[in-house]
Short mmCIF file of C-alpha atoms and ligand atoms in Angstrom, two decimals:
data_model
loop_
_atom_site.label_atom_id
_atom_site.label_comp_id
_atom_site.label_asym_id
_atom_site.label_seq_id
_atom_site.Cartn_x
_atom_site.Cartn_y
_atom_site.Cartn_z
CA UNK Y 1 -27.67 -13.72 -23.21
CA UNK Y 2 -24.65 -14.78 -20.20
CA UNK Y 3 -21.34 -15.07 -22.25
CA UNK Y 4 -22.29 -11.51 -23.40
CA UNK Y 5 -24.09 -9.55 -20.51
CA UNK Y 6 -20.29 -11.47 -17.99
CA UNK Y 7 -18.05 -10.12 -20.62
CA UNK Y 8 -20.62 -6.46 -20.06
CA UNK Y 9 -19.60 -6.97 -16.91
CA UNK Y 10 -15.79 -8.06 -17.21
CA UNK Y 11 -15.03 -4.49 -19.28
CA UNK Y 12 -16.52 -1.96 -16.68
CA UNK Y 13 -14.74 -2.89 -14.11
CA UNK Y 14 -11.50 -3.10 -16.16
CA UNK Y 15 -12.79 0.43 -16.64
CA UNK Y 16 -13.34 0.92 -12.92
CA UNK Y 17 -9.84 -0.67 -11.84
CA UNK Y 18 -8.81 2.33 -15.17
CA UNK Y 19 -10.62 5.16 -13.43
CA UNK Y 20 -8.74 3.97 -9.77
CA UNK Y 21 -5.36 3.68 -10.73
CA UNK Y 22 -4.17 3.53 -14.58
CA UNK Y 23 -0.64 2.25 -14.23
CA UNK Y 24 -1.13 0.17 -12.01
CA UNK Y 25 -4.45 -1.09 -14.15
CA UNK Y 26 -1.65 -1.63 -17.22
CA UNK Y 27 0.91 -3.67 -14.92
CA UNK Y 28 -2.69 -5.89 -13.76
CA UNK Y 29 -3.78 -6.51 -17.17
CA UNK Y 30 -0.77 -7.52 -18.45
CA UNK Y 31 -0.94 -10.85 -15.99
CA UNK Y 32 -1.59 -13.91 -16.78
CA UNK Y 33 -5.24 -14.97 -18.46
CA UNK Y 34 -5.43 -17.83 -14.57
CA UNK Y 35 -4.91 -14.60 -12.50
CA UNK Y 36 -5.82 -11.17 -14.46
CA UNK Y 37 -9.84 -11.28 -13.48
CA UNK Y 38 -8.94 -12.79 -9.72
CA UNK Y 39 -6.22 -9.76 -9.52
CA UNK Y 40 -8.19 -7.54 -10.68
CA UNK Y 41 -11.54 -8.03 -8.45
CA UNK Y 42 -9.22 -8.57 -5.88
CA UNK Y 43 -7.77 -4.27 -6.16
CA UNK Y 44 -11.69 -3.58 -6.57
CA UNK Y 45 -12.28 -5.58 -3.76
CA UNK Y 46 -9.59 -3.81 -1.46
CA UNK Y 47 -10.17 -0.24 -3.76
CA UNK Y 48 -13.89 -0.34 -2.25
CA UNK Y 49 -13.14 -1.23 1.50
CA UNK Y 50 -10.18 1.49 1.14
CA UNK Y 51 -12.94 3.90 0.14
CA UNK Y 52 -14.96 3.30 3.31
CA UNK Y 53 -12.14 3.44 4.96
CA UNK Y 54 -11.17 7.09 3.40
CA UNK Y 55 -14.80 8.10 4.09
CA UNK Y 56 -14.41 11.22 6.99
CA UNK Y 57 -18.28 12.13 5.73
CA UNK Y 58 -19.67 8.33 7.23
CA UNK Y 59 -20.76 8.38 10.48
CA UNK Y 60 -17.70 6.42 12.75
CA UNK Y 61 -20.63 4.20 13.50
CA UNK Y 62 -22.67 3.25 10.39
CA UNK Y 63 -18.03 3.35 9.45
CA UNK Y 64 -16.73 0.12 11.59
CA UNK Y 65 -20.58 -2.30 10.92
CA UNK Y 66 -20.09 -1.48 6.79
CA UNK Y 67 -16.11 -2.25 8.29
CA UNK Y 68 -17.14 -5.09 9.74
CA UNK Y 69 -19.85 -6.69 7.78
CA UNK Y 70 -18.00 -5.82 4.17
CA UNK Y 71 -17.12 -9.06 3.65
CA UNK Y 72 -20.34 -10.71 3.75
CA UNK Y 73 -21.32 -8.22 1.07
CA UNK Y 74 -19.43 -10.44 -1.87
CA UNK Y 75 -21.50 -13.45 -0.61
CA UNK Y 76 -24.98 -11.61 -2.20
CA UNK Y 77 -25.93 -10.83 -5.72
CA UNK Y 78 -26.36 -7.51 -5.59
CA UNK Y 79 -25.21 -5.17 -3.49
CA UNK Y 80 -24.21 -1.31 -3.85
CA UNK Y 81 -23.96 1.59 -1.91
CA UNK Y 82 -24.46 5.76 -2.92
CA UNK Y 83 -23.33 7.26 0.67
CA UNK Y 84 -20.21 7.92 -0.47
CA UNK Y 85 -18.84 11.43 0.22
CA UNK Y 86 -19.63 13.57 -3.55
CA UNK Y 87 -15.06 13.55 -3.16
CA UNK Y 88 -14.61 10.32 -2.62
CA UNK Y 89 -12.55 10.01 -5.72
CA UNK Y 90 -12.79 5.83 -5.67
CA UNK Y 91 -16.12 5.78 -5.38
CA UNK Y 92 -17.66 4.40 -8.78
CA UNK Y 93 -16.46 0.68 -7.15
CA UNK Y 94 -18.82 1.27 -4.28
CA UNK Y 95 -21.95 2.53 -7.09
CA UNK Y 96 -20.93 -0.07 -9.15
CA UNK Y 97 -20.47 -3.10 -6.73
CA UNK Y 98 -22.98 -5.30 -8.24
CA UNK Y 99 -19.89 -5.13 -11.72
CA UNK Y 100 -17.90 -6.59 -9.20
CA UNK Y 101 -20.41 -9.09 -7.69
CA UNK Y 102 -20.40 -10.62 -11.17
CA UNK Y 103 -17.66 -11.47 -11.41
CA UNK Y 104 -16.65 -12.09 -7.83
CA UNK Y 105 -18.66 -15.32 -8.19
CA UNK Y 106 -17.65 -16.27 -11.31
CA UNK Y 107 -14.41 -16.52 -9.87
CA UNK Y 108 -12.98 -19.87 -8.63
CA UNK Y 109 -14.60 -21.01 -5.26
CA UNK Y 110 -10.72 -20.72 -4.02
CA UNK Y 111 -10.75 -17.03 -5.30
CA UNK Y 112 -12.89 -16.25 -3.70
CA UNK Y 113 -12.60 -18.09 -0.60
CA UNK Y 114 -9.15 -15.55 -0.18
CA UNK Y 115 -10.46 -12.46 -1.35
CA UNK Y 116 -12.92 -12.84 1.31
CA UNK Y 117 -11.38 -14.28 3.80
CA UNK Y 118 -8.24 -10.68 3.83
CA UNK Y 119 -11.40 -8.54 2.78
CA UNK Y 120 -12.77 -9.91 6.92
CA UNK Y 121 -9.75 -9.38 8.59
CA UNK Y 122 -9.13 -5.92 6.31
CA UNK Y 123 -12.52 -4.72 7.19
CA UNK Y 124 -12.08 -5.29 10.63
CA UNK Y 125 -8.61 -4.42 10.96
CA UNK Y 126 -9.67 -0.74 9.96
CA UNK Y 127 -12.91 -0.62 12.09
CA UNK Y 128 -9.82 -0.79 15.05
CA UNK Y 129 -8.88 2.45 14.43
CA UNK Y 130 -12.16 4.35 13.11
CA UNK Y 131 -13.23 5.05 16.13
CA UNK Y 132 -9.30 5.89 18.17
CA UNK Y 133 -9.96 9.51 18.35
CA UNK Y 134 -6.38 9.54 19.21
CA UNK Y 135 -5.02 8.16 15.95
CA UNK Y 136 -7.18 10.57 14.33
CA UNK Y 137 -5.80 13.46 15.40
CA UNK Y 138 -1.65 12.27 16.85
CA UNK Y 139 -1.46 9.62 14.44
CA UNK Y 140 -0.76 5.68 15.52
CA UNK Y 141 1.09 5.73 19.02
CA UNK Y 142 3.77 2.95 19.55
CA UNK Y 143 5.88 1.53 16.10
CA UNK Y 144 3.78 -1.20 17.56
CA UNK Y 145 0.94 0.11 16.37
CA UNK Y 146 2.31 1.60 13.19
CA UNK Y 147 2.85 -1.45 12.18
CA UNK Y 148 0.03 -3.28 12.93
CA UNK Y 149 -2.34 -0.70 11.02
CA UNK Y 150 0.77 -1.83 7.76
CA UNK Y 151 -0.71 -4.65 8.75
CA UNK Y 152 -4.31 -4.59 8.26
CA UNK Y 153 -4.19 -2.04 5.00
CA UNK Y 154 -1.09 -3.43 3.83
CA UNK Y 155 0.66 -6.52 4.96
CA UNK Y 156 -2.67 -8.52 4.62
CA UNK Y 157 -2.82 -7.63 0.58
CA UNK Y 158 0.05 -9.17 1.02
CA UNK Y 159 -0.79 -12.46 2.26
CA UNK Y 160 -3.98 -12.66 -0.24
CA UNK Y 161 -1.62 -12.04 -2.82
CA UNK Y 162 0.64 -15.24 -2.26
CA UNK Y 163 -2.20 -17.64 -1.50
CA UNK Y 164 -3.60 -15.63 -4.92
CA UNK Y 165 0.31 -16.81 -6.80
CA UNK Y 166 0.73 -19.89 -5.32
CA UNK Y 167 -3.00 -21.48 -5.67
CA UNK Y 168 -2.40 -20.60 -9.79
CA UNK Y 169 1.44 -21.89 -9.11
CA UNK Y 170 2.62 -18.96 -10.55
CA UNK Y 171 5.14 -18.72 -6.98
CA UNK Y 172 6.90 -20.79 -4.60
CA UNK Y 173 4.99 -22.29 -2.52
CA UNK Y 174 7.67 -21.42 0.74
CA UNK Y 175 5.42 -17.48 -0.25
CA UNK Y 176 2.99 -19.01 1.92
CA UNK Y 177 4.97 -20.96 4.54
CA UNK Y 178 6.85 -18.36 6.38
CA UNK Y 179 3.97 -17.45 8.59
CA UNK Y 180 3.77 -14.92 5.21
CA UNK Y 181 6.73 -12.17 7.01
CA UNK Y 182 8.30 -12.11 3.12
CA UNK Y 183 4.20 -11.23 2.37
CA UNK Y 184 3.85 -8.76 4.79
CA UNK Y 185 7.41 -6.21 4.51
CA UNK Y 186 6.27 -6.45 0.58
CA UNK Y 187 3.01 -4.44 1.46
CA UNK Y 188 4.43 -2.55 5.02
CA UNK Y 189 7.50 -1.52 2.75
CA UNK Y 190 5.14 0.40 0.05
CA UNK Y 191 2.24 1.42 2.43
CA UNK Y 192 5.29 3.08 4.89
CA UNK Y 193 6.77 4.67 2.19
CA UNK Y 194 3.55 5.98 1.43
CA UNK Y 195 2.74 7.24 4.63
CA UNK Y 196 6.63 8.86 4.75
CA UNK Y 197 5.55 11.09 1.50
CA UNK Y 198 1.94 11.36 2.52
CA UNK Y 199 2.46 13.19 5.67
CA UNK Y 200 1.51 16.69 4.28
CA UNK Y 201 -1.53 15.85 2.21
CA UNK Y 202 -2.69 13.49 5.58
CA UNK Y 203 -2.75 16.57 7.34
CA UNK Y 204 -4.38 18.69 5.84
CA UNK Y 205 -7.02 15.68 5.29
CA UNK Y 206 -7.52 16.33 9.15
CA UNK Y 207 -4.71 13.45 10.09
CA UNK Y 208 -1.04 11.25 9.92
CA UNK Y 209 -0.32 7.83 10.04
CA UNK Y 210 3.66 9.14 11.79
CA UNK Y 211 3.94 7.00 14.84
CA UNK Y 212 4.44 9.06 17.79
CA UNK Y 213 7.04 6.86 19.50
CA UNK Y 214 8.94 8.26 16.64
CA UNK Y 215 7.72 11.92 16.13
CA UNK Y 216 7.75 12.66 19.28
CA UNK Y 217 11.77 12.91 19.58
CA UNK Y 218 11.27 16.04 17.60
CA UNK Y 219 8.24 18.00 18.45
CA UNK Y 220 5.98 18.57 20.74
CA UNK Y 221 3.29 18.90 18.22
CA UNK Y 222 3.09 16.79 14.50
CA UNK Y 223 2.08 19.71 12.05
CA UNK Y 224 4.46 21.82 13.72
CA UNK Y 225 7.03 20.68 10.40
CA UNK Y 226 4.43 21.90 8.54
CA UNK Y 227 3.55 25.22 10.55
CA UNK Y 228 6.75 26.18 11.58
CA UNK Y 229 9.50 26.99 8.62
CA UNK Y 230 12.69 27.76 11.32
CA UNK Y 231 15.68 25.70 10.17
CA UNK Y 232 15.66 24.38 13.67
CA UNK Y 233 12.31 23.09 13.30
CA UNK Y 234 13.19 21.89 9.41
CA UNK Y 235 16.38 19.80 11.28
CA UNK Y 236 13.65 18.29 13.40
CA UNK Y 237 12.31 17.21 10.63
CA UNK Y 238 14.25 16.20 8.55
CA UNK Y 239 15.55 13.67 11.36
CA UNK Y 240 12.13 12.62 12.04
CA UNK Y 241 11.66 11.69 8.10
CA UNK Y 242 14.63 9.50 8.32
CA UNK Y 243 14.05 8.05 11.51
CA UNK Y 244 10.98 6.56 9.36
CA UNK Y 245 13.47 6.19 6.06
CA UNK Y 246 15.29 3.89 8.34
CA UNK Y 247 12.57 1.46 9.72
CA UNK Y 248 10.80 1.36 6.01
CA UNK Y 249 14.08 -0.01 4.93
CA UNK Y 250 14.45 -3.02 7.31
CA UNK Y 251 11.25 -4.55 4.74
CA UNK Y 252 13.96 -4.82 1.96
CA UNK Y 253 15.66 -7.27 2.85
CA UNK Y 254 12.42 -9.25 2.60
CA UNK Y 255 11.40 -7.72 -0.30
CA UNK Y 256 14.18 -8.89 -2.66
CA UNK Y 257 14.11 -12.64 -1.11
CA UNK Y 258 9.73 -12.31 -2.04
CA UNK Y 259 10.98 -10.98 -5.43
CA UNK Y 260 13.47 -13.85 -6.02
CA UNK Y 261 10.74 -16.47 -5.19
CA UNK Y 262 8.00 -15.28 -7.89
CA UNK Y 263 8.51 -17.15 -10.74
CA UNK Y 264 5.65 -16.63 -13.10
CA UNK Y 265 7.49 -13.69 -15.50
CA UNK Y 266 4.22 -11.25 -15.82
CA UNK Y 267 3.61 -12.45 -11.85
CA UNK Y 268 7.35 -10.65 -11.02
CA UNK Y 269 6.29 -7.48 -13.70
CA UNK Y 270 3.00 -6.93 -10.50
CA UNK Y 271 4.99 -7.41 -7.66
CA UNK Y 272 8.07 -5.75 -8.69
CA UNK Y 273 6.70 -2.17 -10.20
CA UNK Y 274 5.61 -1.12 -7.29
CA UNK Y 275 8.54 -2.05 -5.03
CA UNK Y 276 11.01 -0.30 -7.69
CA UNK Y 277 8.38 3.18 -7.16
CA UNK Y 278 8.53 2.59 -3.27
CA UNK Y 279 12.80 2.28 -3.22
CA UNK Y 280 12.58 5.29 -5.45
CA UNK Y 281 9.74 7.57 -3.87
CA UNK Y 282 11.46 6.43 0.16
CA UNK Y 283 15.40 8.01 -1.78
CA UNK Y 284 13.34 11.30 -3.21
CA UNK Y 285 11.86 11.45 1.01
CA UNK Y 286 14.78 10.70 2.92
CA UNK Y 287 16.75 13.51 3.79
CA UNK Y 288 14.54 16.02 1.71
CA UNK Y 289 12.56 19.22 3.51
CA UNK Y 290 10.35 19.67 0.16
CA UNK Y 291 7.86 16.50 2.15
CA UNK Y 292 7.12 18.44 5.50
CA UNK Y 293 5.22 21.38 3.09
CA UNK Y 294 3.60 19.68 -0.51
CA UNK Y 295 3.85 15.95 -1.86
CA UNK Y 296 6.81 14.76 -4.14
CA UNK Y 297 6.73 12.68 -6.06
CA UNK Y 298 8.95 10.67 -8.37
CA UNK Y 299 9.70 12.27 -12.35
CA UNK Y 300 7.72 10.37 -14.33
CA UNK Y 301 10.85 10.20 -16.99
CA UNK Y 302 12.61 7.84 -13.98
CA UNK Y 303 8.83 5.94 -13.63
CA UNK Y 304 9.12 5.09 -16.77
CA UNK Y 305 12.82 3.90 -16.40
CA UNK Y 306 11.86 1.85 -13.30
CA UNK Y 307 9.65 0.05 -15.42
CA UNK Y 308 11.65 -0.98 -18.14
CA UNK Y 309 14.91 -2.05 -16.00
CA UNK Y 310 12.67 -3.63 -13.54
CA UNK Y 311 11.71 -6.84 -15.65
CA UNK Y 312 14.57 -9.35 -14.20
CA UNK Y 313 15.65 -10.04 -10.65
CA UNK Y 314 19.35 -8.57 -11.44
CA UNK Y 315 17.30 -5.28 -12.63
CA UNK Y 316 15.43 -4.63 -9.89
CA UNK Y 317 18.44 -5.75 -7.32
CA UNK Y 318 20.56 -3.46 -9.63
CA UNK Y 319 17.26 -0.41 -9.00
CA UNK Y 320 17.27 -1.22 -5.00
CA UNK Y 321 21.04 -1.13 -4.60
CA UNK Y 322 21.76 2.16 -5.93
CA UNK Y 323 18.97 4.00 -4.10
CA UNK Y 324 20.09 2.46 -0.63
CA UNK Y 325 23.67 3.95 -1.92
CA UNK Y 326 21.93 7.32 -2.73
CA UNK Y 327 20.67 6.82 1.07
CA UNK Y 328 23.34 5.92 2.52
CA UNK Y 329 25.51 9.18 0.80
CA UNK Y 330 22.43 11.77 1.75
CA UNK Y 331 22.65 10.92 5.36
CA UNK Y 332 23.94 13.06 7.38
CA UNK Y 333 27.07 13.62 10.07
CA UNK Y 334 24.30 15.48 12.60
CA UNK Y 335 21.76 13.03 12.47
CA UNK Y 336 21.40 10.68 15.60
CA UNK Y 337 20.00 7.55 13.17
CA UNK Y 338 23.83 8.55 10.99
CA UNK Y 339 25.17 5.24 11.92
CA UNK Y 340 22.07 2.89 12.28
CA UNK Y 341 20.75 3.89 7.95
CA UNK Y 342 24.78 3.20 8.33
CA UNK Y 343 24.51 0.29 9.21
CA UNK Y 344 20.84 -0.76 7.37
CA UNK Y 345 22.67 0.40 4.02
CA UNK Y 346 25.37 -1.94 4.54
CA UNK Y 347 22.71 -5.04 5.12
CA UNK Y 348 21.53 -4.03 2.48
CA UNK Y 349 24.21 -3.80 0.20
CA UNK Y 350 26.15 -7.06 1.72
CA UNK Y 351 22.53 -8.57 0.74
CA UNK Y 352 22.70 -7.52 -2.75
C1 IN0 N 1 -1.56 -0.71 0.09
C2 IN0 N 1 -1.26 -0.47 -0.76
C3 IN0 N 1 0.77 -1.20 -0.92
C4 IN0 N 1 -1.47 -2.87 -0.83
C5 IN0 N 1 -2.30 -1.16 -1.80
N1 IN0 N 1 -1.39 -1.12 -3.29
C6 IN0 N 1 -0.34 -0.21 -4.28
O1 IN0 N 1 0.35 0.44 -3.47
C7 IN0 N 1 -0.71 -1.57 -5.44
C8 IN0 N 1 -0.13 -1.12 -6.18
C9 IN0 N 1 0.03 0.77 -7.18
O2 IN0 N 1 -1.68 0.60 -6.48
N2 IN0 N 1 0.28 1.77 -7.05
C10 IN0 N 1 -0.87 2.95 -7.27
C11 IN0 N 1 -0.48 3.91 -6.91
C12 IN0 N 1 -0.26 4.27 -5.58
O3 IN0 N 1 -1.90 4.28 -5.55
O4 IN0 N 1 0.02 4.85 -4.25
C13 IN0 N 1 -0.76 3.20 -8.57
O5 IN0 N 1 -1.57 3.77 -9.16
O6 IN0 N 1 0.16 3.02 -9.45
O7 IN0 N 1 0.52 -2.10 -5.36
C14 IN0 N 1 -0.06 -3.22 -4.53
C15 IN0 N 1 0.91 -4.66 -4.04
C16 IN0 N 1 1.46 -4.58 -5.78
C17 IN0 N 1 1.81 -5.93 -6.11
C18 IN0 N 1 2.45 -6.83 -4.49
C19 IN0 N 1 1.39 -6.41 -3.43
C20 IN0 N 1 2.39 -7.51 -2.53
C21 IN0 N 1 2.25 -7.33 -1.44
C22 IN0 N 1 1.31 -5.82 -1.12
C23 IN0 N 1 1.13 -5.06 -2.19
C24 IN0 N 1 1.50 -5.96 -3.45
C25 IN0 N 1 -1.79 -3.62 -4.24
C26 IN0 N 1 -2.04 -5.05 -4.81
C27 IN0 N 1 -3.37 -5.39 -4.56
CL1 IN0 N 1 -4.25 -6.07 -5.14
C28 IN0 N 1 -4.17 -3.55 -4.01
C29 IN0 N 1 -3.09 -2.39 -3.72
C30 IN0 N 1 -1.88 -2.22 -3.57
#
């Protein structure tokens, strides 16, 4: 019967959520019922889009049209895609997209519209970068491009989540009345932290997202930090990392303000946990030469402590204050951005 069929599809969607991201899947499962399925579907649709964008085995022109028309697939009753490369880790969400569609169509129309609108904007933004040859090899050109790319892949997620939470009455309406500036910062803080951390891994995949306007101050070729093991090259690499850390820190005040406006406890957790993981990761990558050679990750034990401590807003503020102090104290006097890092850390500590 229909109810049984839907619950099997729902269970399969949660199974796919678990495949794409174990630790975050647990956080989504703790959301209030009104938003749990909505956010889970939103997350899976974004994962599907990300899997298409990440797939370097797809013909560029085919990839561009699939990204630009992906939001139309959400209007279909049935659609799936089995053409992803064999190594695409989340290809399951495209192969079994029918399960996502069946739950998507059971959501309230308002929620469906928000998800489809973000999917359209994100798909078109991603498509704009696919054909940009320079982007693949030299990262984004300017810091402005860096912010625009992060807007498409992460800032828009913040806009969508803010609309969903306000629609469900779980967050203050002001989150949708500032032009989504704070929502944007939430996404950009996460994405910029990942981009700094993933330097070596992305180079291995033959691409980088570090803005040339920054790295070209420290080297003639982005991959030199990885290839040239000399102390001079390492020092330049660290100064480049630290400038990107400085750039990311400018989003922190907005992120803390955003979190103070999320009233529902389960939504607060959902929003706070990725943020505290990000500030811990940012402190880890700051002035850390290992970033140039491998993919550094915060320790499992640290993650558990962060999750426990981030259940309340004061707990989150304390976590941010402590890591921002670490960044401030670990900054080298010889670093060209030493003063700017001191200023932004001081401002954040004031703000806390
Ligand atoms: C690119 C990204 C940062 C937006 C990805 N993104 C996130 O990073 C996840 C966390 C995540 O997936 N962590 C992975 C680790 C990892 O993949 O690096 C895990 O397994 O724990 O969180 C974000 C996310 C959560 C809560 C509030 C947000 C507000 C604005 C923007 C994004 C927000 C996310 C929410 C949704 Cl609905 C969809 C995607 C995301």
